[in-house]
Structures are given as C-alpha cells and as structure tokens.
Short mmCIF file of C-alpha atoms in Angstrom, two decimals:
data_model
loop_
_atom_site.label_atom_id
_atom_site.label_comp_id
_atom_site.label_asym_id
_atom_site.label_seq_id
_atom_site.Cartn_x
_atom_site.Cartn_y
_atom_site.Cartn_z
CA MET Z 1 -47.11 -88.04 -39.79
CA PRO Z 2 -43.27 -87.92 -39.87
CA VAL Z 3 -41.64 -84.92 -38.30
CA VAL Z 4 -38.66 -83.36 -40.03
CA VAL Z 5 -36.02 -82.39 -37.50
CA PHE Z 6 -33.86 -79.61 -38.89
CA ARG Z 7 -30.74 -78.85 -36.90
CA PRO Z 8 -28.91 -75.63 -37.75
CA THR Z 9 -25.32 -76.16 -38.91
CA GLN Z 10 -22.50 -73.89 -40.01
CA LEU Z 11 -23.20 -74.93 -43.59
CA MET Z 12 -26.85 -73.95 -43.29
CA TRP Z 13 -25.98 -70.55 -41.83
CA ALA Z 14 -23.53 -69.94 -44.69
CA ARG Z 15 -26.26 -70.75 -47.21
CA LEU Z 16 -28.78 -68.53 -45.46
CA ALA Z 17 -26.26 -65.68 -45.45
CA ALA Z 18 -25.59 -66.17 -49.16
CA LEU Z 19 -29.34 -66.27 -49.80
CA LEU Z 20 -29.85 -62.99 -47.94
CA PHE Z 21 -26.89 -61.17 -49.48
CA THR Z 22 -27.70 -62.11 -53.07
CA CYS Z 23 -31.37 -61.18 -52.55
CA VAL Z 24 -30.39 -57.74 -51.25
CA ALA Z 25 -27.81 -57.24 -54.02
CA PHE Z 26 -30.12 -57.83 -56.98
CA SER Z 27 -33.12 -56.19 -55.28
CA VAL Z 28 -31.24 -52.97 -54.51
CA ALA Z 29 -29.57 -52.84 -57.93
CA ALA Z 30 -32.80 -53.52 -59.81
CA HIS Z 31 -34.84 -51.08 -57.70
CA GLY Z 32 -32.66 -47.98 -57.67
CA GLY Z 33 -29.44 -48.73 -59.56
CA MET Z 34 -30.66 -47.38 -62.92
CA LEU Z 35 -29.06 -50.24 -64.88
CA SER Z 36 -29.75 -49.79 -68.59
CA GLU Z 37 -27.02 -51.82 -70.30
CA SER Z 38 -26.60 -55.51 -71.06
CA ILE Z 39 -23.77 -55.72 -68.53
CA GLY Z 40 -26.30 -54.66 -65.89
CA ASP Z 41 -28.56 -57.53 -66.91
CA TRP Z 42 -25.59 -59.87 -66.56
CA VAL Z 43 -24.75 -58.91 -62.99
CA ILE Z 44 -28.43 -59.08 -62.03
CA PHE Z 45 -28.48 -62.60 -63.50
CA CYS Z 46 -25.41 -63.58 -61.44
CA TRP Z 47 -27.10 -62.58 -58.20
CA ALA Z 48 -30.59 -63.87 -59.09
CA PHE Z 49 -29.27 -67.22 -60.36
CA SER Z 50 -27.19 -67.70 -57.21
CA PHE Z 51 -30.17 -66.78 -55.04
CA ALA Z 52 -32.53 -69.19 -56.82
CA GLY Z 53 -30.09 -72.09 -56.70
CA THR Z 54 -29.35 -71.60 -53.01
CA LEU Z 55 -33.07 -71.42 -52.26
CA ILE Z 56 -33.61 -74.74 -54.04
CA VAL Z 57 -30.75 -76.39 -52.11
CA LEU Z 58 -32.13 -75.15 -48.79
CA LEU Z 59 -35.67 -76.31 -49.61
CA VAL Z 60 -34.52 -79.78 -50.70
CA GLU Z 61 -32.48 -80.26 -47.54
CA PHE Z 62 -35.17 -78.80 -45.27
CA MET Z 63 -37.77 -81.18 -46.74
CA GLY Z 64 -35.38 -84.15 -46.74
CA LEU Z 65 -35.67 -84.79 -50.47
CA GLN Z 66 -32.00 -85.47 -51.16
CA SER Z 67 -32.57 -89.14 -51.92
CA ARG Z 68 -35.29 -88.27 -54.45
CA SER Z 69 -33.18 -85.73 -56.26
CA PRO Z 70 -32.37 -86.62 -59.91
CA VAL Z 71 -28.77 -85.53 -59.32
CA SER Z 72 -26.04 -86.63 -56.94
CA TRP Z 73 -26.53 -84.65 -53.75
CA ASN Z 74 -22.92 -85.38 -52.76
CA ASN Z 75 -21.83 -83.41 -55.82
CA PHE Z 76 -24.52 -80.86 -56.75
CA PRO Z 77 -24.60 -78.44 -53.76
CA VAL Z 78 -20.83 -77.94 -53.60
CA THR Z 79 -20.65 -77.59 -57.40
CA PHE Z 80 -23.36 -74.97 -57.40
CA ALA Z 81 -21.77 -73.12 -54.47
CA CYS Z 82 -18.45 -72.99 -56.33
CA TYR Z 83 -20.10 -71.58 -59.46
CA ALA Z 84 -22.05 -69.09 -57.33
CA THR Z 85 -18.81 -67.97 -55.68
CA LEU Z 86 -17.26 -67.26 -59.06
CA LEU Z 87 -20.40 -65.57 -60.40
CA CYS Z 88 -20.69 -63.26 -57.40
CA LEU Z 89 -16.96 -62.55 -57.50
CA THR Z 90 -17.26 -61.59 -61.17
CA ALA Z 91 -20.27 -59.38 -60.42
CA SER Z 92 -18.38 -57.76 -57.54
CA ILE Z 93 -15.61 -56.76 -59.96
CA ILE Z 94 -17.66 -55.85 -63.02
CA PHE Z 95 -20.44 -53.90 -61.30
CA PRO Z 96 -18.25 -51.20 -59.68
CA LEU Z 97 -16.08 -51.03 -62.82
CA TYR Z 98 -19.03 -50.21 -65.08
CA PHE Z 99 -21.53 -48.53 -62.76
CA ILE Z 100 -19.55 -46.73 -60.05
CA LYS Z 101 -16.13 -45.79 -61.44
CA GLY Z 102 -16.28 -42.57 -63.44
CA GLU Z 103 -20.07 -42.29 -63.21
CA THR Z 104 -21.78 -38.91 -62.82
CA TRP Z 105 -24.78 -40.29 -60.93
CA ARG Z 106 -25.08 -38.95 -57.41
CA GLY Z 107 -27.51 -39.31 -54.54
CA GLU Z 108 -29.73 -42.38 -54.21
CA VAL Z 109 -28.62 -44.01 -57.47
CA ARG Z 110 -24.98 -44.06 -56.43
CA ASP Z 111 -25.93 -45.21 -52.92
CA HIS Z 112 -27.94 -48.11 -54.37
CA ARG Z 113 -25.03 -49.13 -56.57
CA ILE Z 114 -22.55 -49.00 -53.71
CA ALA Z 115 -24.90 -51.05 -51.51
CA ALA Z 116 -25.32 -53.66 -54.26
CA SER Z 117 -21.53 -53.91 -54.63
CA VAL Z 118 -21.05 -54.35 -50.88
CA PHE Z 119 -23.67 -57.11 -50.63
CA SER Z 120 -22.22 -58.79 -53.70
CA CYS Z 121 -18.86 -58.97 -51.93
CA LEU Z 122 -20.54 -60.35 -48.81
CA ALA Z 123 -22.33 -62.98 -50.94
CA THR Z 124 -18.99 -63.98 -52.45
CA ILE Z 125 -17.54 -64.48 -48.97
CA ALA Z 126 -20.61 -66.48 -47.85
CA TYR Z 127 -20.38 -68.80 -50.85
CA PHE Z 128 -16.64 -69.23 -50.33
CA VAL Z 129 -17.32 -70.26 -46.74
CA GLU Z 130 -19.94 -72.74 -47.97
CA VAL Z 131 -17.46 -74.28 -50.41
CA SER Z 132 -14.83 -74.51 -47.66
CA LEU Z 133 -17.28 -76.25 -45.32
CA SER Z 134 -18.48 -78.64 -48.06
CA ARG Z 135 -15.05 -79.54 -49.39
CA ALA Z 136 -13.87 -83.08 -48.74
CA ARG Z 137 -11.15 -83.43 -46.12
CA PRO Z 138 -8.12 -85.77 -46.58
CA GLY Z 139 -9.19 -89.39 -46.13
CA GLU Z 140 -12.88 -88.52 -46.22
CA VAL Z 141 -15.25 -90.45 -48.52
CA ALA Z 142 -17.03 -87.90 -50.71
CA GLY Z 143 -18.26 -87.20 -54.20
CA TYR Z 144 -15.66 -86.16 -56.76
CA MET Z 145 -16.93 -82.58 -57.03
CA ALA Z 146 -16.26 -82.06 -53.30
CA THR Z 147 -12.57 -82.80 -53.81
CA VAL Z 148 -9.97 -80.27 -54.89
CA PRO Z 149 -9.77 -81.61 -58.50
CA GLY Z 150 -13.56 -81.44 -58.74
CA LEU Z 151 -13.63 -77.83 -57.59
CA LEU Z 152 -10.80 -77.03 -59.99
CA LYS Z 153 -12.94 -78.40 -62.83
CA VAL Z 154 -15.55 -75.79 -61.95
CA CYS Z 155 -12.90 -73.06 -62.04
CA GLU Z 156 -11.60 -74.33 -65.39
CA THR Z 157 -15.00 -74.14 -67.05
CA PHE Z 158 -15.80 -70.75 -65.54
CA VAL Z 159 -12.50 -69.15 -66.57
CA ALA Z 160 -12.95 -70.54 -70.09
CA SER Z 161 -16.45 -69.03 -70.21
CA VAL Z 162 -15.06 -65.61 -69.32
CA ILE Z 163 -12.39 -66.04 -72.01
CA PHE Z 164 -15.14 -66.74 -74.55
CA VAL Z 165 -16.85 -63.47 -73.62
CA PHE Z 166 -13.68 -61.39 -74.04
CA ILE Z 167 -12.42 -63.15 -77.16
CA SER Z 168 -15.72 -62.81 -79.05
CA ASP Z 169 -16.56 -59.17 -78.26
CA PRO Z 170 -14.98 -58.07 -80.53
CA ILE Z 171 -13.88 -61.24 -82.33
CA SER Z 172 -10.12 -61.37 -81.89
CA TYR Z 173 -9.05 -64.87 -82.90
CA ASN Z 174 -9.55 -64.90 -86.69
CA CYS Z 175 -6.48 -62.86 -87.71
CA HIS Z 176 -4.00 -65.77 -87.67
CA SER Z 177 -4.22 -69.55 -87.73
CA ALA Z 178 -2.26 -69.68 -84.48
CA LEU Z 179 -4.99 -67.66 -82.73
CA LYS Z 180 -7.60 -70.05 -84.08
CA TRP Z 181 -5.61 -72.82 -82.40
CA CYS Z 182 -5.90 -70.91 -79.12
CA MET Z 183 -9.66 -70.75 -79.60
CA ALA Z 184 -9.68 -74.49 -80.28
CA VAL Z 185 -7.76 -75.08 -77.03
CA TYR Z 186 -10.32 -73.08 -75.04
CA CYS Z 187 -13.26 -74.90 -76.66
CA ILE Z 188 -11.89 -78.45 -76.40
CA CYS Z 189 -10.83 -78.12 -72.77
CA PHE Z 190 -14.07 -76.38 -71.82
CA VAL Z 191 -16.24 -79.09 -73.38
CA ILE Z 192 -14.34 -81.94 -71.72
CA SER Z 193 -14.23 -80.27 -68.29
CA ALA Z 194 -17.93 -79.42 -68.50
CA ALA Z 195 -18.71 -83.02 -69.52
CA ILE Z 196 -16.81 -84.29 -66.47
CA VAL Z 197 -18.81 -81.98 -64.19
CA VAL Z 198 -22.11 -83.16 -65.74
CA LEU Z 199 -21.11 -86.83 -65.48
CA CYS Z 200 -20.26 -86.45 -61.79
CA ILE Z 201 -23.44 -84.56 -60.94
CA GLY Z 202 -25.51 -87.11 -62.86
CA GLU Z 203 -23.66 -90.07 -61.27
CA CYS Z 204 -22.78 -91.48 -64.70
CA THR Z 205 -19.05 -92.01 -64.26
CA GLY Z 206 -19.56 -95.72 -63.58
CA CYS Z 207 -21.07 -96.19 -67.05
CA LEU Z 208 -17.86 -95.23 -68.83
CA PRO Z 209 -15.99 -98.06 -70.61
CA PHE Z 210 -12.67 -96.97 -69.09
CA SER Z 211 -11.18 -96.02 -65.74
CA PHE Z 212 -12.49 -92.59 -64.82
CA SER Z 213 -9.56 -91.75 -62.52
CA ARG Z 214 -6.98 -92.61 -65.20
CA PHE Z 215 -8.93 -90.60 -67.75
CA LEU Z 216 -8.85 -87.58 -65.42
CA SER Z 217 -5.07 -87.76 -65.07
CA ALA Z 218 -4.54 -88.20 -68.82
CA TYR Z 219 -6.90 -85.35 -69.62
CA ALA Z 220 -5.25 -83.01 -67.10
CA LEU Z 221 -1.86 -83.72 -68.70
CA LEU Z 222 -3.24 -83.06 -72.19
CA ALA Z 223 -4.96 -79.86 -71.06
CA VAL Z 224 -1.74 -78.56 -69.47
CA ALA Z 225 0.15 -79.13 -72.75
CA MET Z 226 -2.59 -77.44 -74.80
CA TYR Z 227 -2.94 -74.44 -72.50
CA LEU Z 228 0.83 -74.04 -72.38
CA THR Z 229 0.86 -73.51 -76.14
CA ALA Z 230 -2.03 -71.02 -75.91
CA THR Z 231 -0.31 -69.13 -73.08
CA ILE Z 232 2.72 -68.61 -75.34
CA ILE Z 233 0.96 -68.05 -78.68
CA TRP Z 234 -1.72 -65.54 -77.62
CA PRO Z 235 0.63 -62.78 -76.30
CA VAL Z 236 3.04 -63.24 -79.20
CA PHE Z 237 0.42 -62.71 -81.90
CA LYS Z 238 -1.53 -60.02 -80.03
CA PHE Z 239 1.18 -57.83 -78.49
CA ASP Z 240 4.16 -58.22 -80.83
CA SER Z 241 4.43 -55.45 -83.45
CA ARG Z 242 5.72 -57.98 -86.01
CA TYR Z 243 2.21 -59.46 -86.08
CA SER Z 244 0.38 -56.09 -86.07
CA GLY Z 245 0.05 -56.19 -82.29
CA SER Z 246 0.55 -53.44 -79.74
CA SER Z 247 2.40 -53.82 -76.46
CA SER Z 248 1.13 -50.51 -75.05
CA ARG Z 249 -2.40 -49.44 -74.18
CA PRO Z 250 -3.94 -47.28 -76.94
CA GLU Z 251 -4.80 -43.68 -76.20
CA TYR Z 252 -8.52 -44.15 -76.89
CA CYS Z 253 -8.79 -46.63 -74.00
CA ARG Z 254 -8.44 -43.79 -71.51
CA ASN Z 255 -11.87 -42.47 -72.43
CA THR Z 256 -13.54 -45.88 -72.54
CA ARG Z 257 -15.76 -46.93 -69.66
CA GLY Z 258 -15.05 -50.45 -68.48
CA LEU Z 259 -12.75 -52.52 -70.70
CA CYS Z 260 -11.67 -51.43 -74.16
CA PRO Z 261 -10.76 -54.04 -76.86
CA TRP Z 262 -7.05 -53.92 -75.95
CA ASP Z 263 -7.89 -54.49 -72.27
CA LYS Z 264 -9.87 -57.57 -73.28
CA LEU Z 265 -6.86 -58.95 -75.15
CA VAL Z 266 -4.79 -58.54 -71.99
CA ALA Z 267 -7.57 -60.18 -69.96
CA VAL Z 268 -7.56 -63.19 -72.30
CA ALA Z 269 -3.78 -63.54 -71.90
CA ILE Z 270 -4.04 -63.35 -68.10
CA LEU Z 271 -6.98 -65.76 -67.93
CA THR Z 272 -5.19 -68.21 -70.22
CA ALA Z 273 -2.18 -68.22 -67.87
CA LEU Z 274 -4.55 -68.55 -64.90
CA ASN Z 275 -6.27 -71.58 -66.42
CA LEU Z 276 -2.86 -73.12 -67.13
CA LEU Z 277 -2.04 -72.85 -63.43
CA ILE Z 278 -5.43 -74.34 -62.52
CA TYR Z 279 -4.86 -77.28 -64.87
CA LEU Z 280 -1.39 -77.77 -63.37
CA GLY Z 281 -2.96 -77.98 -59.92
CA ASP Z 282 -5.60 -80.34 -61.30
CA LEU Z 283 -2.88 -82.57 -62.75
CA ALA Z 284 -0.96 -82.63 -59.47
CA TYR Z 285 -4.04 -83.63 -57.46
CA SER Z 286 -5.57 -86.01 -60.02
CA ALA Z 287 -2.35 -87.97 -60.29
CA ARG Z 288 -2.51 -89.03 -56.64
CA LEU Z 289 -6.14 -88.67 -55.63
CA VAL Z 290 -8.13 -91.72 -54.53
CA PHE Z 291 -11.84 -90.99 -54.26
CA VAL Z 292 -15.12 -92.83 -53.92
CA THR Z 293 -18.03 -91.71 -56.09
CA ALA Z 294 -21.06 -91.81 -53.84
#
C-alpha cells in the first residue's frame, strides 16, 4: 500500500490559516451575530465559500489527486486563492459598515460581530500570503493564472462583479444612452475576462484557432480603450447638473445605514477607474510576457 508523504510547506500553513480564520469568521457571525439581512447572507457566503474551496484544495493535495483533477492544478489553486482574497476583503469592509457602525446592539452580539470582522481580516491576509507564495517568479515556468496578468484577470472580473451589484440596485444606467454604453463596457469586458480564466483553468487555450498570447495583448488594449470611455462618461452623466446629476452627497444619505444610492454611483465611478488601472497593468504585462501553459 503506497504511503503518502506530506511535508509541511509555507503554502500549506497559509492555507491552513485561511481555513481556520474563515471557519471562525462565519461560525461566530452565524452563531451570535444576529444577521437578518441579505447583506449578512452575502458575507456569510464569502467566508463559507472560501472555507469550502480551501478545504477541497488541501484534501486534493494531501491525497495526491492533482493529476486526476479535471482542472489544471497549476492554475486552479492560485485562481481560487485570489478570488478568496477579494471575497474576504469585501466581507471585511462590508460587514463592519453594515453591522457594527451605527448599530445599537451591545454585549455578546457586538462582540461576535467584532470577532467575525477581525477573523475576516486575518483570512484576507492569509489568502494574500497564499497568492504571493503561489505567484510565478520571473523566468519560472508556470500556468498563466499564476502570472501577474492571470491574477489581474481575476481582479478584473471581481471588480466588474461589484460594479454590477452597485449599478443594478437601484438600476442607474437606463437614463441615457451613454450610460447604457458604460454597462455594455462592463458586460463585454467581464465576459471575455471570465472566459479567459475558464479557458486557462480548463487547459483549453491550446484549442483556440489563434495565438492566445497575441489575443491577450489585443484584448487588453481594447479593454483599456473601452474602460477609458466609461471612466469619463459615467461621472459626467451622473454628477453633472446639466444631466440631472448631483455633485454633492444628498442630505438623506446621512441617515442611511451602509451605502445610499448616491454613494453607489460614486462607488461605480471609483471602481471603473480602478478597473481601468488594472487593465493598463494587464496590457503592460501581457505585451511582454512569455509563459508556458502547463
């Protein structure tokens, strides 16, 4: 009977730490946090999803099943760790904003919420360490998702997903045709970036009828041009009084817990500019990156 020799590594310890911190975060919040809103379900999902995925990665590696995995093991763990980092980071921001700031709860409920926030921050750090340890070094042969452009693709899709949440609750893109163009930019770039991530994880890039590396560079250039237009158009049509916009925060927002509709418009503008910067970095790296898809 073969014996599996499992040697502890820095990467394994980072995953175990992330596993522990996410488990504590969602357990404490679900047990005594008194979460009754949909936003509470979302943060619980962020922690539980990250925990479940990390557990699967650890079990596969402990049992030596990487070669039998239906996905590329050079790409999947680092991709998941990057998404988990962003999910836990989002939960670490949203949870205190909605469930600690301005709340009247005291005693054990507040203590549980503070503890969940702390462990969420620790989980974010653990996942960030995992991504740093898994990232491909210069000159190293690795899967595309372990390179900087691959990790940037994860960030692009995640930021676009957050934009979709803010732009659709309430719907804020159907007032002008220019805003509908912004929505089209977010959708088109999200779909293509997500397709690239899926192709890399599924090891299907070799089946494409064109050069994958050249496609990445061309797409990054197109995405930069499209996001540049959205970065300019969105603030103009949402904050300029000539287009029924408001450049100052409304009075009613002071009494709103979390983000009011105007805050969400600002968040969309900021996230659009952020994604533009991410696509610029992607373009800079993709233009000169030489990688081997394993």
